[in-house]
XYZ file of C-alpha atoms in Angstrom:
625
model
C 0.234 0.201 0.065
C 1.357 3.177 -0.791
C 0.538 6.336 1.486
C 2.513 9.195 0.070
C 0.010 10.872 -2.523
C 2.794 11.689 -4.576
C 3.892 7.790 -4.720
C 0.776 7.191 -5.302
C 0.640 8.841 -8.421
C 3.728 7.851 -9.419
C 3.007 3.927 -9.216
C -0.202 4.796 -11.710
C 1.787 5.991 -13.684
C 4.129 3.234 -14.267
C 1.846 1.391 -14.160
C -0.199 2.519 -16.990
C 3.201 2.731 -18.539
C 4.342 -1.037 -18.518
C 0.228 -2.464 -19.411
C 1.610 0.049 -22.736
C 4.478 -1.061 -23.308
C 3.406 -4.961 -23.065
C 0.002 -4.138 -25.304
C 2.221 -1.871 -27.777
C 5.236 -3.347 -27.488
C 6.725 0.173 -27.116
C 6.676 0.305 -30.854
C 3.547 1.888 -31.414
C 4.455 4.656 -28.172
C 6.994 5.571 -30.590
C 4.950 5.461 -33.874
C 1.911 7.440 -31.376
C 4.086 9.920 -30.615
C 6.059 10.609 -34.139
C 2.333 10.780 -35.791
C 1.480 13.215 -32.982
C 4.030 15.348 -33.527
C 3.883 15.627 -37.472
C 0.351 16.040 -36.534
C 0.926 19.073 -34.630
C 3.064 22.642 -34.470
C 2.954 25.483 -32.002
C 1.071 28.264 -33.711
C 1.754 31.704 -33.784
C 4.968 33.891 -33.407
C 4.677 34.849 -29.885
C 7.571 34.376 -27.454
C 7.471 30.866 -25.940
C 8.266 29.143 -22.211
C 11.059 26.825 -21.714
C 8.781 23.997 -21.876
C 7.269 24.274 -24.944
C 9.196 21.798 -26.433
C 9.122 19.315 -23.922
C 4.937 18.873 -24.758
C 4.406 15.302 -25.924
C 1.444 15.779 -28.465
C 0.265 12.064 -27.760
C -0.029 12.790 -24.235
C 0.242 16.581 -22.720
C 0.305 16.740 -19.082
C -0.181 13.300 -18.472
C -0.445 13.428 -14.131
C -3.121 12.041 -12.330
C -5.408 15.046 -12.273
C -6.991 15.510 -8.727
C -4.364 15.069 -5.604
C -7.136 15.182 -2.817
C -9.044 12.117 -4.538
C -6.929 9.457 -5.442
C -8.171 6.199 -7.532
C -5.935 3.671 -9.380
C -8.731 3.748 -12.119
C -9.017 6.602 -14.502
C -7.307 6.924 -18.840
C -6.209 10.670 -19.723
C -8.035 12.220 -22.143
C -5.492 15.405 -23.036
C -4.665 14.590 -27.235
C -5.181 15.791 -30.034
C -8.975 16.711 -30.639
C -10.869 17.292 -33.562
C -12.207 21.010 -33.861
C -13.745 23.431 -36.103
C -15.506 26.696 -35.389
C -18.844 27.768 -37.131
C -21.581 30.150 -36.184
C -23.535 29.951 -33.132
C -26.502 29.081 -35.182
C -26.065 26.156 -36.146
C -26.739 23.602 -33.223
C -25.788 19.668 -34.459
C -22.941 18.117 -34.171
C -20.974 19.015 -36.960
C -20.383 16.108 -39.639
C -16.768 17.860 -40.581
C -13.876 18.992 -39.235
C -11.185 21.991 -39.724
C -8.423 19.943 -38.065
C -6.651 19.088 -34.471
C -6.011 20.710 -31.487
C -4.090 19.480 -28.615
C -5.951 19.294 -25.248
C -6.431 20.567 -22.785
C -5.272 24.021 -24.398
C -7.068 26.689 -25.506
C -8.041 27.324 -28.629
C -6.693 31.194 -29.449
C -3.220 29.712 -27.324
C 0.515 28.912 -29.274
C -0.255 25.169 -27.961
C -3.103 24.124 -28.838
C -2.179 24.247 -32.605
C -4.718 26.456 -33.690
C -4.029 30.088 -32.422
C -7.643 31.297 -33.323
C -9.804 33.385 -31.381
C -13.115 32.376 -31.523
C -16.710 35.388 -29.788
C -19.613 35.707 -29.297
C -20.758 34.698 -32.787
C -19.198 31.554 -32.941
C -19.297 28.251 -30.599
C -16.073 26.033 -30.472
C -16.303 21.802 -31.423
C -14.802 19.557 -30.380
C -14.572 15.482 -31.079
C -12.563 12.648 -30.376
C -13.259 8.558 -30.005
C -11.676 7.885 -27.003
C -11.206 4.273 -25.629
C -12.067 3.186 -22.301
C -10.586 0.280 -21.790
C -12.599 -3.171 -19.434
C -15.718 -0.964 -18.611
C -16.987 -3.344 -15.630
C -21.401 -3.304 -16.093
C -21.552 -2.982 -12.336
C -19.115 0.725 -12.481
C -20.297 3.761 -13.544
C -17.988 5.416 -15.888
C -17.275 9.617 -15.265
C -16.056 11.910 -17.459
C -14.248 14.558 -15.768
C -13.321 18.237 -16.795
C -10.661 20.001 -14.932
C -12.285 24.226 -16.624
C -13.761 24.443 -19.715
C -14.208 28.027 -20.623
C -17.824 28.987 -20.708
C -20.885 26.664 -21.790
C -19.709 22.768 -22.591
C -22.899 20.432 -23.681
C -20.998 17.268 -23.328
C -22.319 14.873 -26.569
C -21.462 10.800 -25.622
C -21.871 8.747 -29.094
C -24.244 11.193 -30.178
C -26.234 12.419 -26.814
C -26.638 15.048 -25.072
C -25.127 13.869 -21.379
C -24.874 16.850 -19.636
C -24.390 20.882 -20.078
C -22.136 23.107 -17.472
C -21.534 26.698 -17.366
C -18.296 28.372 -15.211
C -15.005 29.092 -16.534
C -12.658 28.590 -13.250
C -14.475 25.635 -12.157
C -14.006 21.442 -12.618
C -16.906 19.350 -13.162
C -18.290 15.932 -13.719
C -20.656 13.874 -16.243
C -21.848 10.866 -15.401
C -21.759 9.017 -19.186
C -22.761 5.308 -18.315
C -25.846 5.709 -19.738
C -24.886 7.155 -23.195
C -22.471 4.016 -23.644
C -22.209 1.363 -26.209
C -20.948 -1.607 -26.144
C -17.446 -1.671 -26.391
C -14.164 0.162 -25.719
C -14.094 2.850 -28.238
C -16.432 5.874 -27.441
C -17.592 9.557 -29.240
C -17.200 12.404 -27.047
C -18.470 15.587 -28.947
C -18.120 19.238 -27.335
C -19.604 22.488 -27.881
C -18.366 25.801 -26.456
C -19.549 28.690 -26.409
C -17.962 31.835 -24.492
C -18.593 35.323 -25.291
C -15.466 36.168 -23.187
C -16.407 40.265 -21.930
C -19.291 40.598 -23.924
C -21.645 39.044 -21.501
C -22.261 38.753 -17.331
C -20.053 35.673 -16.744
C -16.724 35.737 -14.258
C -14.187 35.509 -17.470
C -11.564 37.495 -15.196
C -8.991 39.149 -16.531
C -9.633 38.062 -20.337
C -11.388 40.885 -22.846
C -11.624 40.260 -26.817
C -9.662 43.207 -27.543
C -6.147 43.030 -25.380
C -4.175 46.155 -23.852
C -2.805 47.248 -21.062
C -3.771 44.785 -17.883
C -6.551 42.927 -19.934
C -5.297 40.394 -21.779
C -6.424 37.696 -24.915
C -9.359 35.362 -24.712
C -8.916 31.758 -23.754
C -12.024 29.814 -25.201
C -12.560 25.795 -23.890
C -11.098 22.801 -22.203
C -8.201 24.066 -20.668
C -7.869 21.998 -18.227
C -7.122 18.518 -18.323
C -10.229 15.894 -19.327
C -9.872 12.204 -18.238
C -12.497 9.323 -17.388
C -12.957 7.040 -14.323
C -14.605 4.159 -13.361
C -16.145 4.368 -9.983
C -18.752 1.892 -7.990
C -22.157 2.053 -8.663
C -21.798 3.998 -5.023
C -19.360 6.185 -4.413
C -16.889 8.837 -2.370
C -18.058 12.027 -5.061
C -15.744 14.364 -2.757
C -14.406 14.857 0.915
C -14.330 17.271 3.375
C -11.235 17.904 5.928
C -10.936 20.776 7.849
C -8.973 20.993 10.655
C -9.122 22.472 14.223
C -5.498 22.789 15.398
C -6.762 24.839 19.608
C -8.963 20.801 19.841
C -5.928 18.514 17.428
C -8.752 17.661 15.527
C -9.746 16.290 12.348
C -13.797 17.051 11.130
C -14.160 14.657 8.134
C -17.093 14.074 5.938
C -17.882 12.412 2.205
C -20.519 13.048 0.202
C -21.826 9.764 -1.359
C -23.611 8.781 -4.555
C -25.810 5.971 -4.864
C -25.662 5.688 -0.305
C -27.762 2.633 0.884
C -28.561 2.530 4.906
C -25.838 0.768 6.608
C -23.051 2.445 4.121
C -20.091 2.907 6.682
C -17.022 5.638 5.971
C -13.433 4.317 7.282
C -11.599 7.481 7.519
C -7.298 6.805 7.926
C -4.971 8.876 8.577
C -1.285 8.861 8.615
C 1.833 9.830 9.582
C 4.389 9.036 6.752
C 4.025 4.778 6.530
C 2.376 5.156 10.392
C -1.626 4.633 11.086
C -2.246 6.996 13.491
C -5.873 7.668 14.135
C -8.801 5.110 12.054
C -12.244 5.858 12.840
C -15.302 4.098 11.710
C -18.384 6.319 11.423
C -22.070 5.803 9.259
C -21.811 7.238 5.997
C -24.084 10.279 5.859
C -22.067 12.031 9.287
C -19.503 13.876 10.224
C -16.591 12.554 12.086
C -14.131 14.219 14.861
C -10.638 12.585 13.972
C -8.338 13.514 17.129
C -4.558 14.446 15.897
C -2.508 14.130 18.877
C 0.965 16.195 18.744
C 0.071 17.541 15.977
C 2.464 18.600 13.575
C 1.358 21.875 11.882
C 1.842 23.394 8.494
C 3.382 26.125 8.359
C 5.437 27.743 5.274
C 8.658 26.812 7.421
C 7.594 22.973 8.119
C 4.387 22.330 5.539
C 3.800 18.346 6.924
C 1.309 17.150 5.546
C -0.729 13.681 6.178
C -2.008 11.225 4.747
C -5.542 9.723 4.766
C -7.529 7.313 3.697
C -11.542 7.419 3.029
C -13.485 3.949 2.531
C -16.307 3.133 1.717
C -17.652 -0.364 3.407
C -20.985 -2.106 2.849
C -21.468 -4.800 5.390
C -17.784 -4.495 6.107
C -16.667 -4.743 2.472
C -14.781 -2.013 0.937
C -16.718 -0.430 -1.732
C -15.041 2.149 -2.875
C -11.512 3.870 -1.767
C -10.004 7.404 -2.256
C -6.228 8.384 -1.051
C -6.024 12.454 -0.307
C -3.762 14.189 2.774
C -4.710 17.197 4.696
C -3.073 19.409 7.155
C -3.140 20.879 10.955
C -2.829 24.722 10.222
C -4.982 27.304 11.017
C -5.668 30.921 10.583
C -7.473 33.402 12.310
C -7.196 37.691 13.914
C -5.676 37.930 16.704
C -5.403 42.200 18.723
C -1.527 42.893 19.273
C -0.090 45.097 21.936
C -1.277 48.476 20.635
C -4.812 46.325 19.919
C -4.341 46.357 16.377
C -5.605 42.857 14.330
C -3.495 40.833 13.125
C -2.946 37.928 10.917
C -2.690 34.980 12.686
C -0.981 30.942 11.819
C -1.586 28.212 14.076
C -2.257 31.520 16.759
C 1.119 33.160 15.577
C 1.513 36.638 14.000
C 3.362 35.817 10.906
C 3.671 38.768 8.135
C 2.494 37.481 4.621
C 4.022 39.028 1.820
C 3.879 37.594 -2.290
C 3.257 38.631 -5.408
C 0.543 39.083 -7.547
C 0.126 36.083 -9.369
C -2.141 36.136 -12.785
C -1.156 32.093 -14.124
C -0.546 33.145 -17.746
C 1.663 31.724 -20.366
C 2.625 32.797 -23.600
C 2.891 29.729 -24.932
C -0.267 27.958 -23.168
C -2.495 31.302 -22.143
C -4.034 29.835 -18.695
C -2.341 26.922 -18.693
C 1.182 25.993 -18.028
C 3.005 23.773 -20.742
C 4.045 20.990 -18.534
C 3.649 20.516 -14.636
C 7.089 20.733 -14.677
C 6.530 24.590 -15.619
C 3.652 24.789 -13.090
C 5.674 24.048 -10.610
C 8.880 26.347 -11.282
C 6.706 29.489 -11.130
C 5.809 28.715 -7.228
C 9.246 27.060 -6.552
C 10.903 30.553 -8.023
C 8.772 32.429 -4.753
C 9.843 29.920 -2.654
C 12.695 30.486 -3.266
C 13.169 34.146 -3.648
C 11.825 33.982 0.206
C 8.184 34.617 -0.382
C 5.425 32.564 2.185
C 2.442 33.789 -0.247
C 1.267 34.574 -3.267
C -2.037 36.419 -4.419
C -3.604 34.077 -7.448
C -5.821 37.149 -8.945
C -8.555 36.577 -10.441
C -7.576 33.294 -12.160
C -7.575 29.620 -10.621
C -5.531 26.966 -10.987
C -5.809 23.723 -11.999
C -5.652 21.354 -8.523
C -1.620 20.253 -9.122
C -1.064 23.963 -8.389
C -2.600 24.109 -5.142
C -1.315 20.899 -3.852
C 2.778 21.824 -4.896
C 1.663 24.747 -2.450
C 0.310 22.429 -0.090
C 3.825 20.983 -0.521
C 6.189 23.416 -0.497
C 4.928 25.883 2.772
C 3.138 28.517 0.308
C -0.016 30.749 1.411
C -2.293 31.510 -0.803
C -4.565 33.824 -0.854
C -7.595 33.070 -3.263
C -9.248 35.315 -5.736
C -12.841 35.234 -7.146
C -12.047 35.337 -11.045
C -14.173 39.028 -11.785
C -16.853 40.154 -14.533
C -19.652 42.137 -15.556
C -17.997 45.137 -14.500
C -17.746 48.917 -14.295
C -19.346 50.417 -11.276
C -17.322 53.511 -9.414
C -14.453 52.619 -7.524
C -13.643 54.509 -5.164
C -9.553 54.909 -4.819
C -8.922 54.433 -0.734
C -10.795 52.985 1.575
C -14.430 55.233 1.696
C -16.327 56.354 4.524
C -18.342 54.270 5.597
C -22.149 54.437 4.072
C -20.037 56.458 0.797
C -19.181 53.315 -1.031
C -21.386 52.308 -4.338
C -22.023 48.787 -5.105
C -22.931 47.551 -8.721
C -26.790 47.323 -9.453
C -26.443 43.467 -11.026
C -28.244 41.482 -13.539
C -30.224 38.914 -11.530
C -28.999 36.260 -14.207
C -25.230 37.853 -13.431
C -25.751 37.783 -9.733
C -26.839 34.159 -10.112
C -23.401 33.331 -12.544
C -21.451 34.856 -9.434
C -22.959 32.697 -7.325
C -23.317 29.476 -8.239
C -19.157 29.519 -9.612
C -18.040 31.061 -6.433
C -19.911 28.313 -4.202
C -18.389 25.865 -6.873
C -15.020 27.354 -6.926
C -14.681 27.014 -3.069
C -16.205 24.119 -3.193
C -13.401 22.502 -4.537
C -11.001 24.103 -3.482
C -11.533 23.576 0.124
C -9.628 21.454 1.022
C -6.033 22.847 0.133
C -4.109 24.140 3.123
C -2.086 25.849 1.278
C -5.276 28.639 0.746
C -6.198 30.781 4.003
C -8.047 34.145 2.670
C -10.957 33.879 0.128
C -11.468 37.304 -2.167
C -14.485 37.698 -3.415
C -13.780 41.053 -4.886
C -10.942 42.624 -6.432
C -10.828 46.549 -6.793
C -14.936 46.633 -7.331
C -14.714 45.538 -10.607
C -18.406 44.019 -10.600
C -18.736 44.430 -6.928
C -22.166 44.120 -5.900
C -23.958 43.673 -2.510
C -20.867 43.260 -0.578
C -21.989 43.008 3.187
C -24.037 40.165 1.771
C -21.424 37.693 -0.485
C -18.645 38.441 1.966
C -21.076 37.186 5.221
C -22.171 33.874 3.086
C -18.705 33.654 1.819
C -17.585 33.613 5.744
C -20.682 31.033 6.512
C -19.306 28.357 3.305
C -15.724 28.430 4.996
C -16.095 29.539 8.918
C -12.254 28.200 8.889
C -10.484 30.961 6.330
C -10.645 34.605 6.308
C -12.084 37.081 3.647
C -10.992 39.944 2.220
C -13.911 41.399 1.300
C -12.801 43.390 -1.628
C -9.181 44.088 -2.146
C -8.377 47.558 -2.994
C -11.817 48.011 -4.067
C -15.029 49.570 -2.383
C -14.782 49.644 1.572
C -18.024 48.084 3.821
C -17.763 47.175 7.555
C -17.167 43.725 7.022
C -15.020 41.070 6.114
C -11.630 39.946 8.363
C -9.320 42.904 6.482
C -9.170 46.675 5.150
C -7.297 46.032 1.686
C -5.513 49.490 -0.131
C -4.038 49.080 -3.579
C -0.792 51.699 -3.878
C 1.220 52.159 -6.999
C 4.236 52.247 -6.962
C 5.143 52.452 -2.997
C 4.310 50.065 -0.199
C 1.870 52.070 1.667
C -1.164 51.694 4.542
C -4.715 52.361 5.198
C -5.095 54.208 8.657
C -4.755 51.965 11.360
C -6.188 53.825 14.287
C -9.377 54.150 11.485
C -9.888 50.388 10.833
C -7.182 48.317 12.759
C -9.027 48.314 15.870
C -11.728 45.112 14.073
C -10.046 44.154 10.778
C -6.221 43.498 10.037
C -4.836 45.897 7.603
C -3.206 44.788 4.749
C -1.908 45.676 1.073
C -3.338 43.970 -1.494
C -1.019 45.584 -4.337
C 2.230 47.417 -5.388
C 4.974 48.230 -6.664
C 4.927 47.284 -10.586
C 8.246 48.186 -10.830
C 8.729 47.580 -15.050
C 11.876 46.440 -16.521
C 11.282 45.125 -20.155
C 13.836 42.862 -21.722
C 15.048 42.697 -25.132
C 13.644 39.306 -27.036
C 11.840 38.547 -24.044
C 8.716 40.340 -24.555
C 4.881 39.735 -25.511
C 5.022 42.491 -28.373
C 7.276 45.278 -29.403
C 6.209 48.324 -28.146
C 2.908 49.617 -25.499
C 5.243 47.879 -22.498
C 5.248 49.668 -19.440
C 5.172 49.522 -15.280
C 3.821 51.517 -13.341
C 7.515 52.861 -12.268
C 10.237 51.512 -15.911
C 14.032 50.877 -15.368
C 16.551 51.163 -17.173
C 17.952 47.537 -15.670
C 18.622 45.234 -13.757
C 21.054 47.695 -11.063
C 17.982 50.499 -10.882
C 15.131 48.018 -10.315
C 17.311 45.995 -7.768
C 18.012 49.209 -5.600
C 14.408 51.154 -5.857
C 12.605 47.786 -4.574
C 15.352 47.446 -2.144
C 14.362 51.007 -1.089
C 10.661 49.792 -0.984
C 11.049 46.663 0.984
C 13.232 49.513 3.826
C 9.763 51.057 3.719
C 7.646 47.847 4.775
C 9.518 46.862 7.492
C 8.553 49.940 9.341
C 4.940 49.404 7.798
C 4.925 45.877 9.644
C 5.955 47.518 12.819
C 2.440 50.329 12.422
C 0.341 46.967 12.543
C 0.545 45.984 8.519
C 0.012 42.745 8.317
C 0.331 41.519 4.536
C 1.273 42.971 1.158
C 1.356 42.034 -2.271
C 3.586 42.709 -4.753
C 2.381 43.239 -8.556
C 4.077 40.659 -9.758
C 5.247 37.207 -9.975
C 5.913 37.513 -13.926
C 5.220 39.964 -17.306
C 1.938 39.826 -18.867
C 1.326 40.379 -22.651
C 1.673 43.911 -22.632
C 2.584 44.342 -18.904
C 6.511 44.095 -18.150
C 6.550 44.248 -14.535
C 7.199 40.486 -13.038
C 9.960 38.729 -11.316
C 10.861 37.368 -13.902
C 9.791 37.886 -17.985
C 6.175 36.489 -19.174
C 8.829 33.227 -21.031
C 10.399 32.853 -17.697
C 13.843 32.911 -19.292
C 14.829 35.884 -17.447
C 15.117 35.978 -13.892
C 15.389 39.977 -13.413
C 16.679 40.329 -9.833
C 19.296 38.286 -8.595
C 17.122 35.194 -6.689
C 19.839 35.582 -3.681
C 19.146 39.224 -3.421
C 15.509 38.629 -2.815
C 15.578 36.192 -0.325
C 18.234 38.645 2.119
C 15.269 41.598 1.717
C 12.335 39.189 2.221
C 13.793 37.608 5.304
C 13.914 40.167 7.757
C 10.468 41.115 7.120
C 9.406 37.720 8.913
C 11.822 38.524 12.158
C 8.374 40.089 13.881
């Protein structure tokens, strides 16, 4: 039995590779890869990351996609699919397709091999004949999508199997009833995405990219995979740590549960079993975690977890997972100013605004190694936090943050913009909310709920941010209250840099370029004081820019030495602000993105603009409170 989730996933990969070698005697694997390479080429003439050449069109992003719920019986469906773009008015499944697209890269991206826009008046169709080997009649077959932007209609063997709206949350379609005899099944997917011409959450995508707004992302942009499960199976688990009581709350959603079904939860410290409990499948149980090893940036310890569904004492279904014991909260310091507390101690949180965009894959990193590179470099630079800016990442990204000990603030992707923005925390009662339509509100609420639910178990996430800079900010008090009720175990930053209301756990100022903070005498008695964005110092690097002109930062520099000197002054000022009551700060940003050249790294990740060791030396003193 394997108890380390990474080892568990790697073992599946080894098994699958062995099966393929046995089945195809190695030769077919090479032939398939060469054939796929011949059918696919990177589109466009833009810059690319170092990992673009490592993309395998036969099986891109082939890692197990859901590290919080691992089962062995799965099939990765990434690879070359057929595609076509046709008028939205044509609703029938196309009889012919235009060419090949590399899934899971959005059609506008270079790595898709297409590099075309779609727009609100057209739809994007995908088609593929997939192979699901050895379908057991006692099992159900689930079709999983990490993310598809925006509206996806799924057809299996010509039958409409389901529809999903939402560009940032994973979803699953049970396709069992639509399957035909044999292993070959036809999948067709119709995608419609109005980008910035609809009321749905869409982040920074616009049909005419410029400034801080970027290229559209349409269609599949995270892994597609199939999974066989028993008729009764564990659909999700929910783990909530209580550090003060040294308990872990555990529950699960079980599909097709029968009376008398039970769950067994087993927690492991490495390969040492520390607790095992049996309880009713529809109940919540508390697991005592004695002498808990607390998770933190300096000690990101993860416990392994097994959750089993039992019927008459026999295991019906089982998933592997993990959890951490950590607590995020507020508490007043000696001056009465609220501070961000990690495991009941004040830890200053400092990190970059992280857009999560790639020059070759847009929303999608070219490889798993590329995705890990960003987190690893930020850790090496001495950051202990990342603000994931109005985008949601694949599950493996959060897993890597969990493993590396990176605190994470998760934004809700913006949409339906247009209301007035107070540039500083407003006098209470003056701030305004946008009057959204019922349709717009429904899209927001549904997707924010789904995002929180899908990311709930990742311990790295310590803050939820429903709104950014009044972009679509509406019913702030109500949305903040709902978010807090949805997840009382984390803090809520109601509107980062947006219109201030006396709700939530922090007051968040955006100030460019120099660090600043809201007045702690006015705001610090009930909420933490944070600097949600600052910096944005620009340095274009020739040969590594997305475009030749219109590149910008909030202040521009000619070389790395000038940039480092200016940044060093900001860090000196940051130490002063911490003493005055500042609890966290976010610098703009991890990398350049399209026309923005204010990253620590260039957009292609080939140049780090300031020495990593110098940055770490500037950052470490910030945590010595």
